[in-house]
XYZ file of C-alpha atoms in Angstrom:
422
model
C 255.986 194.462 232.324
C 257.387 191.841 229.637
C 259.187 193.420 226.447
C 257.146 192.528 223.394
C 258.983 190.514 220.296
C 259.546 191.741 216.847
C 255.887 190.712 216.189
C 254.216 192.411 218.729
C 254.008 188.912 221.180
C 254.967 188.628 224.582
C 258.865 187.868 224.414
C 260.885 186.352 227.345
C 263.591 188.063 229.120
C 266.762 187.421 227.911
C 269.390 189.212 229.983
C 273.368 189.604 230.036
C 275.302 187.619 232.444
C 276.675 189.903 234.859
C 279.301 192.241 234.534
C 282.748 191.895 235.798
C 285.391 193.790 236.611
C 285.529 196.581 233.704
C 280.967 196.661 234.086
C 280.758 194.963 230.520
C 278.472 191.624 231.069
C 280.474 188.846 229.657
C 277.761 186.790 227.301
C 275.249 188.505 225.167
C 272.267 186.743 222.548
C 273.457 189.493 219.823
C 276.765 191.663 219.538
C 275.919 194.046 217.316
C 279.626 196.033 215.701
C 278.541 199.444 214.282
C 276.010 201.942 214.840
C 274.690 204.015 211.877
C 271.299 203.636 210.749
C 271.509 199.731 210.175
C 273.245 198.687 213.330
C 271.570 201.000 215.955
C 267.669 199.934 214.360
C 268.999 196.243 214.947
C 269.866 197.077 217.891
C 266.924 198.921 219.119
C 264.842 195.888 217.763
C 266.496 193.149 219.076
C 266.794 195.004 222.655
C 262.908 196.034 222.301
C 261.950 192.328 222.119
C 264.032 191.249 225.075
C 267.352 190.303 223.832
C 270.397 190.875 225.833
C 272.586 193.182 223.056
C 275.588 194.682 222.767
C 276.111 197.478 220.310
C 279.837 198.690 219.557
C 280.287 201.769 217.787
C 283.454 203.376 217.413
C 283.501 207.036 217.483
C 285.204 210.218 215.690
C 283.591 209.146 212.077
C 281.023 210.802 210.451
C 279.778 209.354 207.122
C 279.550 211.945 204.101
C 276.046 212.062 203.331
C 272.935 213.957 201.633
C 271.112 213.567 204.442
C 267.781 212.690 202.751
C 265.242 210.921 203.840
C 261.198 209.959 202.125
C 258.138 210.176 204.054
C 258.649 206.244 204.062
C 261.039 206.331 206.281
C 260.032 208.983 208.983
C 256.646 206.784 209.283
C 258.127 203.453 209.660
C 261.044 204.246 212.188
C 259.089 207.044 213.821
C 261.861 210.095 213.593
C 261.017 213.011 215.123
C 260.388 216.403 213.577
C 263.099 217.815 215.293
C 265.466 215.717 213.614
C 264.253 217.114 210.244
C 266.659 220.058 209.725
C 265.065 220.992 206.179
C 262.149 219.703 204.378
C 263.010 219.758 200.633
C 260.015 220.326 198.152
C 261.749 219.832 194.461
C 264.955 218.632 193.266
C 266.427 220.440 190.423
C 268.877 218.863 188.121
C 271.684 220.614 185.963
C 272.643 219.198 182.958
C 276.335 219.211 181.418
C 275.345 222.162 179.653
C 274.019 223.909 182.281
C 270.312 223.863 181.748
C 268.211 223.452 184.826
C 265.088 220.893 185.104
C 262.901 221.562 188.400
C 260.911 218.251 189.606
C 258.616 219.354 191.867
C 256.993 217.264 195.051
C 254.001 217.770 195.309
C 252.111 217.281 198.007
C 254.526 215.850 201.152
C 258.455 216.384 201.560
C 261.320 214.799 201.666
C 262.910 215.381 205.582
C 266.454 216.168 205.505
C 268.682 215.184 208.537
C 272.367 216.118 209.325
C 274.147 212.622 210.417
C 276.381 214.308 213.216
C 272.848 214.261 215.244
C 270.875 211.977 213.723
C 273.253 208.886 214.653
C 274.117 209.692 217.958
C 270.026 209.684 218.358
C 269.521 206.169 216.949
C 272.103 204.975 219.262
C 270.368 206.361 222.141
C 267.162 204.969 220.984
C 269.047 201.571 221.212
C 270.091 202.478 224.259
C 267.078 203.118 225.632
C 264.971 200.042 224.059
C 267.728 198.110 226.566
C 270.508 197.785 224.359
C 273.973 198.126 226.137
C 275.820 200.836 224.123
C 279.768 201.065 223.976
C 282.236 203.490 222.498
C 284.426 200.528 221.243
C 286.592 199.513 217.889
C 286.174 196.100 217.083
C 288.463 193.585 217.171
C 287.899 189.757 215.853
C 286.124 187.182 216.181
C 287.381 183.944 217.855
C 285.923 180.647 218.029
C 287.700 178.295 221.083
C 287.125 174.505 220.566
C 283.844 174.843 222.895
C 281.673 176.189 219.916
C 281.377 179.599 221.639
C 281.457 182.787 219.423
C 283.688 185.871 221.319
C 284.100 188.760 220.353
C 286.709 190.706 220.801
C 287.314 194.672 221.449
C 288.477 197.670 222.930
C 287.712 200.745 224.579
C 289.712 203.946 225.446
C 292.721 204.606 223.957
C 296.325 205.323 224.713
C 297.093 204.878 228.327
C 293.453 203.941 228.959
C 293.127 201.615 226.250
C 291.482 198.605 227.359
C 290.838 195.347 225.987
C 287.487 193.012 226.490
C 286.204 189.788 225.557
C 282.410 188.852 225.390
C 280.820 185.854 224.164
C 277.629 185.898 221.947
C 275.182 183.824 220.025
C 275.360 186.494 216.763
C 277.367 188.803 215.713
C 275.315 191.496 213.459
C 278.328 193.508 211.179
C 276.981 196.958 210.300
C 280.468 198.546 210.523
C 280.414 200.151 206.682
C 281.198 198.741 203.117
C 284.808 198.328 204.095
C 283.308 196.276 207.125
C 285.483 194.341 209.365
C 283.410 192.294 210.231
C 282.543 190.832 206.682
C 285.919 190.920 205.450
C 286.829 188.289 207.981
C 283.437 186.662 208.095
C 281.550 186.288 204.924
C 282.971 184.679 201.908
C 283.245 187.078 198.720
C 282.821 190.437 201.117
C 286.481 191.431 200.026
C 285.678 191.682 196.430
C 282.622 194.642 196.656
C 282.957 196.945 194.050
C 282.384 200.353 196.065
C 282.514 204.202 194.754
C 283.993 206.970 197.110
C 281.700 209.909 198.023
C 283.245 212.804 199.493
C 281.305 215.935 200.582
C 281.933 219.180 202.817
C 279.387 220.562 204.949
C 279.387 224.613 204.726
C 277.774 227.274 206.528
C 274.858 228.726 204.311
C 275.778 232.320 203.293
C 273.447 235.012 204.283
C 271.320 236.913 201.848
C 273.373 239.744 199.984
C 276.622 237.235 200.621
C 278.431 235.628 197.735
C 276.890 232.057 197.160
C 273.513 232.867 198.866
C 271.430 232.347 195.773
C 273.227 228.924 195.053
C 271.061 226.891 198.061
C 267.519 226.870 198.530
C 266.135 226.226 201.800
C 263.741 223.763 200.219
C 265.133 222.438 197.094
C 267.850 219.637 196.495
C 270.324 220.623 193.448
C 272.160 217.309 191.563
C 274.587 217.832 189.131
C 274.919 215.721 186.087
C 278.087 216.887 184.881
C 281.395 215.061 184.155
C 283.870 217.680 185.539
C 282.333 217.085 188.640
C 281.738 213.412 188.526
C 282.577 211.198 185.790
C 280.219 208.328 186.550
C 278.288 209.417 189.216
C 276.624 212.686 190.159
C 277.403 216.125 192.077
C 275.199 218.004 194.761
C 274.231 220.613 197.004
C 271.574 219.523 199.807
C 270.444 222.002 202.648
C 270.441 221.058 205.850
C 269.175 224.502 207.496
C 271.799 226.644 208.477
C 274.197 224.631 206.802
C 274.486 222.330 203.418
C 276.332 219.434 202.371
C 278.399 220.072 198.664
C 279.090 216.468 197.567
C 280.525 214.486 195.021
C 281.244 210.823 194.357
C 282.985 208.306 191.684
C 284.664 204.867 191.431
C 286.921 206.186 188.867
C 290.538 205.631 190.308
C 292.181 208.909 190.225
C 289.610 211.462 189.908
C 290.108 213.572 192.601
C 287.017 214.220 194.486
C 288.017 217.061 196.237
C 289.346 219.172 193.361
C 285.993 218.468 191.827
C 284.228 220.102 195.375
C 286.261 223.023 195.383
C 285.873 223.356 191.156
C 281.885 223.123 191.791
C 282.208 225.855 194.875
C 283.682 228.092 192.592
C 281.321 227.521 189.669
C 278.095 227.979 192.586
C 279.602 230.949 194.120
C 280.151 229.133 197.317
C 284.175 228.893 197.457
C 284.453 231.289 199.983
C 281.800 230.286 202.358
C 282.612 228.699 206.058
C 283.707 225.052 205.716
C 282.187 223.123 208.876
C 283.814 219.613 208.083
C 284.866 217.534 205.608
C 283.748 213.974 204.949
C 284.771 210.845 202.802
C 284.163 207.122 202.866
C 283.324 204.036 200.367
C 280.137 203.090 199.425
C 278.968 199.813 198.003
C 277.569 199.691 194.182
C 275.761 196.515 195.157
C 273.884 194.106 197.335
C 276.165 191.173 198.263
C 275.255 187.694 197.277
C 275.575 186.555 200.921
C 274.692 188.683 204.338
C 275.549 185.424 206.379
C 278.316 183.264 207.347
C 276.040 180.376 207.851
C 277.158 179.851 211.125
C 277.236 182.868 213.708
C 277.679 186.430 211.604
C 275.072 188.623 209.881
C 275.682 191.544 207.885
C 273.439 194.778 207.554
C 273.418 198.051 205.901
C 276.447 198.932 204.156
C 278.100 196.397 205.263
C 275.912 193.945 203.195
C 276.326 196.679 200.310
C 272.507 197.881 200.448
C 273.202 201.580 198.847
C 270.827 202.204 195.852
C 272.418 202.492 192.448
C 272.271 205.998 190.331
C 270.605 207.972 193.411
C 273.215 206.562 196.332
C 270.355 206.778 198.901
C 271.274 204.772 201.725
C 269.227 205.665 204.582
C 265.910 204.202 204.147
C 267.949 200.945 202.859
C 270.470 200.463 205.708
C 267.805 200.804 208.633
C 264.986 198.642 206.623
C 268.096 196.286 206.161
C 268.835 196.556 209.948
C 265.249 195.700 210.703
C 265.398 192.924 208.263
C 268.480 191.591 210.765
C 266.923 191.563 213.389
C 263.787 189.732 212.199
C 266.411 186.845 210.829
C 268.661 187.178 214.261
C 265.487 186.547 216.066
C 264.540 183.252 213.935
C 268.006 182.058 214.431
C 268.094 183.115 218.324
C 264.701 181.334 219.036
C 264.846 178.139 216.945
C 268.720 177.563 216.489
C 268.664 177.240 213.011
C 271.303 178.799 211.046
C 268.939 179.073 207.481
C 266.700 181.807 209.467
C 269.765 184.188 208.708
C 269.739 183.913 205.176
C 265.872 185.400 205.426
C 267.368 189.354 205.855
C 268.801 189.136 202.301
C 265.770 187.495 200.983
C 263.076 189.518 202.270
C 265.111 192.798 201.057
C 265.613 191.796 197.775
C 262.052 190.394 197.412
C 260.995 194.335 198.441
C 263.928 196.161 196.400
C 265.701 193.570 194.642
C 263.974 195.118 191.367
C 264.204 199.187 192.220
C 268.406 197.863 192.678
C 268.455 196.599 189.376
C 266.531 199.284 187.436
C 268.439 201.802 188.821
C 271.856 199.731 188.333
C 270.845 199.852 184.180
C 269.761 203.456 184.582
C 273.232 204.520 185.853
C 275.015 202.397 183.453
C 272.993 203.835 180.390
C 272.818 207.413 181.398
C 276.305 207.847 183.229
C 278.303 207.078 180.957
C 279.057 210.676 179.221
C 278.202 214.242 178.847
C 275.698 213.438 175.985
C 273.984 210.806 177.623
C 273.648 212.554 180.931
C 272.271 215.935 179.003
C 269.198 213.725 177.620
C 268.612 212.085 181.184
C 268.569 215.505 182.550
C 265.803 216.618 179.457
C 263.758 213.556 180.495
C 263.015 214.676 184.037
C 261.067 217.410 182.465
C 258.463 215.152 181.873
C 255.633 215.296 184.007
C 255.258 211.345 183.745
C 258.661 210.749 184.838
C 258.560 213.240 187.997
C 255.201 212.003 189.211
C 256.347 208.147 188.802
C 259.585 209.321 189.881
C 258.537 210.981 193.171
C 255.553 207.964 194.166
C 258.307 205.423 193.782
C 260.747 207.328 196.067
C 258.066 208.592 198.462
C 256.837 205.079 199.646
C 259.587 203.366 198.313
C 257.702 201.018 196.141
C 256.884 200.551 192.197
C 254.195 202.541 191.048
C 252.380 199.767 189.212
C 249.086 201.293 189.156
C 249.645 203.417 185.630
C 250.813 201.081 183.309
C 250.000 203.490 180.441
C 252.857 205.777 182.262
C 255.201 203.500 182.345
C 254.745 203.001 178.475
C 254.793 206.158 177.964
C 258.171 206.613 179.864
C 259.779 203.767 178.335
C 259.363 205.196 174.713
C 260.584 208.433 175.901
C 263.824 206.721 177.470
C 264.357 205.212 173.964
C 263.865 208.596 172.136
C 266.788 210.389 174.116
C 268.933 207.328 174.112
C 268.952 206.803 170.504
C 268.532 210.590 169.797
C 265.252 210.445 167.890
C 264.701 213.978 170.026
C 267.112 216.685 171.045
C 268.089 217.248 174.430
C-alpha cells in the first residue's frame, strides 16, 4: 500500500540507501537531531508520508516540565488516554500574600502527562510511521565541495563509542533552546534570551502523611510569589502518584533550587520521596529565523517556541514540529529553499499574537510582589477564567465576546493603576 503525504495524497516511496557495515543507511531525505515533542512529530510526519528519516535522540535527559497538556492537543496528535496520568479540573493561584484564587474548568480537562513516558512514546510512534530511530549525540554538520549535506554522529560510548556519517537533503534541529544544531546553523540562534526552569518530581504523600493536603489529584497550584520566583512563577502539578514542584527565572543568581526546597517546606512537602530532579533552559521567544536558507530547519525549542508568562511548551513544540515537516516537505518536493521559511510563518500567523500578549502580560504583572498580588485578584473574575480557559483549551483567541474582552481590559487597568485593592 503507498504511504499517504502530509495532505492526505498518495506520496511516493522515498527510501534510505542501504545500510553498511554498522546497519545505519548512508543517505536520508530528512535527518532529524532530537526527539521531544517537536522532533519525534516531525519525524512521525515526514516518515508517514514516505520520506526516508533519520531521527537522533540522545538519551539520559529528561526535560523539567509541568506536564500539561489542553484538549487541543490530545485531539490533534491523537494521545492516548493512557498517557494521561491526571486530568486537572481548576488551577488555583496563590498570591504573594498568600490568598488563594480557584479558576475552575468547566466542562473538559486539561490531560497531564509525565515526560519520562510520554517521549519515549512519540519516538516510537516515529518509529513506527517508518522513521529510523537512533540513540545518538550529534555531531556537525559538514558540507564537502560536492554540495552534499552530512551529518555527523555517534553512538555508544566509551569502548563502544562509534562514529557515523550520513548524508541528507535536511537537517530538522529540535535538540532544545541551547540547540546544537542552531548554534552552528542559523544566524542570531546564539543570542536567545532563555530562563532556567528547574523542578523535582516527588512521590505524592498518602492521606494522614505530612504534605498530603498540599496536591490535589485534579487541580494545578501556581505560585505568584517572589521568594520563589522573581520574574517568573512557582508550581505544584500532579501527575498521579507523583507531582512535579517547579520553579523557573532568568534572573542570574537566584538559586532555583533553594527556592524548591523553601516552597517544600512552606507546602508541607520537604520530607516527601524525591523521584528525580530536573533542570534545563527555556527560550523567552520565537526566533526571527527557523532556517538557514540552505539545508537546516529548526523546531520546537530549538526555534524558541515556549509561550511567555505560562511557559507551556507542549502544544507549541509538536504544532511547531508539524509545521516542519509541512515546510521540509515543500522544500523536499520542489527544491526550493523559501518553502522552509513557511514553518515560522504559518506559526506565527496562528500564535504570533497569543506570544505577544502574553510577553506584555509577564512584563506588566511580573515585575513585583504588588503587581503579581493584583494579577492574582484578577483571576477571580469570572470573565477572565472563562476567556482564560477557551483560549487555552483550543488554543485560539476567543473573539466571539467582544463585550468580555472590554470588560477585561478595564479591569486590567483598575489593578494596574490601583483604582481597586487587591
Amino acid at each position: 500500500m503507498a504511504r499517504q503525504d502530509l495532505h492526505g495524497a498518495a506520496a511516493p516511496a522515498h527510501g534510505p540507501s542501504p545500510a553498511e557495515g554498522d546497519g545505519i543507511p548512508r543517505r536520508f531525505d530528512v535527518v532529524v537531531v532530537g526527539g521531544g515533542p517537536a522532533g519525534a512529530t516531525a519525524a512521525a510526519d515526514l516518515a508517514g508520508a514516505g520520506r526516508s528519516v533519520l531521527l537522533l535522540d540522545k538519551p539520559g535527559r529528561i526535560k523539567p516540565c509541568g506536564g500539561a497538556i489542553p484538549p487541543r492537543l490530545i485531539r490533534d496528535f491523537a494521545i492516548p488516554d493512557h498517557l494521561l496520568v491526571a486530568r486537572i479540573r481548576a488551577a488555583r493561584m496563590i498570591a504573594p500574600s498568600g490568598k488563594e484564587v480557584d479558576m475552575p474548568v468547566g466542562e473538559g480537562f486539561v490531560g497531564m502527562v509525565d515526560r519520562k513516558d510520554f517521549d519515549p512514546w512519540l519516538r516510537q510512534r516515529a518509529a513506527e510511521a517508518g522513521a529510523d530511530l537512533r540513540e545518538a549525540a550529534f555531531e556537525r554538520v559538514t558540507r564537502p565541495a560536492d554540495g552534499t549535506t552530512l551529518v555527523h554522529f555517534t553512538t555508544g560510548k566509551g569502548e563502544t563509542l562509534a562514529h557515523h556519517t550520513v548524508q541528507a537533503r535536511l537537517v530538522i534541529g529540535a535538540d532544545g533552546a541551547t540547540s546544537p544544531v542552531g548554534r552552528a546553523e542559523v544566524p542570531g540562534h546564539d543570542k536567545m534570551r532563555q530562563v532556567f526552569a528547574y523542578h523535582e518530581i516527588v512521590r505524592v504523600p498518602q492521606a494522614g502523611e505530612a504534605g498530603a493536603a498540599a496536591i490535589g489529584p485534579t487541580r494545578c497550584d501556581v505560585f505568584y510569589q517572589g521568594r520563589h520566583s522573581p520574574d517568573f512563577y512557582s508550581w505544584i502539578f500532579p501527575h498521579g502518584d507523583t507531582a512535579s514542584i517547579g520553579t523557573g527565572s532568568a534572573r542570574k543568581g537566584f538559586s532555583l533550587r533553594s527556592s524548591i526546597r523553601a516552597l517544600r517546606e512552606q507546602t508541607g512537602l520537604a520530607d516527601a520521596e524525591t523521584v528525580r530532579r530536573e533542570g534545563a533552559p527555556l527560550p523567552l521567544k520565537p526566533l526571527k529565523r527557523w532556517d538557514n536558507g540552505r539545508d537546516v530547519l529548526l523546531a520546537g525549542d530549538a526555534a524558541g517556541v515556549v509561550a511567555p508568562a505560562s511557559g507551556e511548551g507542549i502544544y507549541y513544540a509538536m504544532l511547531g514540529g508539524r509545521l516542519a515537516a509541512e515546510a521540509a516537505e515543500g522544500f523536499l518536493a520542489t527544491g526550493q529553499v523559501k518553502a522552509l521559511g513557511l514553518a515560522r510563518r504559518r506559526f506565527m500567523r496562528l500564535h504570533g499574537r497569543v506570544f505577544w500578549i502574553l510577553g506584555m502580560m509577564q512584563w506588566v504583572w511580573y515585575r513585583s510582589d504588588g503587581l503579581r498580588e493584583r494579577f492574582v485578584s484578577i483571576c477571580r473574575d469570572k470573565d477572565v477564567q472563562q476567556l482564560t480557559w477557551d483560549s487555552y483549551m483550543n488554543k485560539e483567541l476567543v473573539r466571539a465576546k467582544p463585550a468580555a474582552h472590554v470588560r477585561i481590559f478595564f479591569k486590567d487597568l483598575a489593578h494596574l493603576f490601583r483604582w481597586v485593592s487587591p
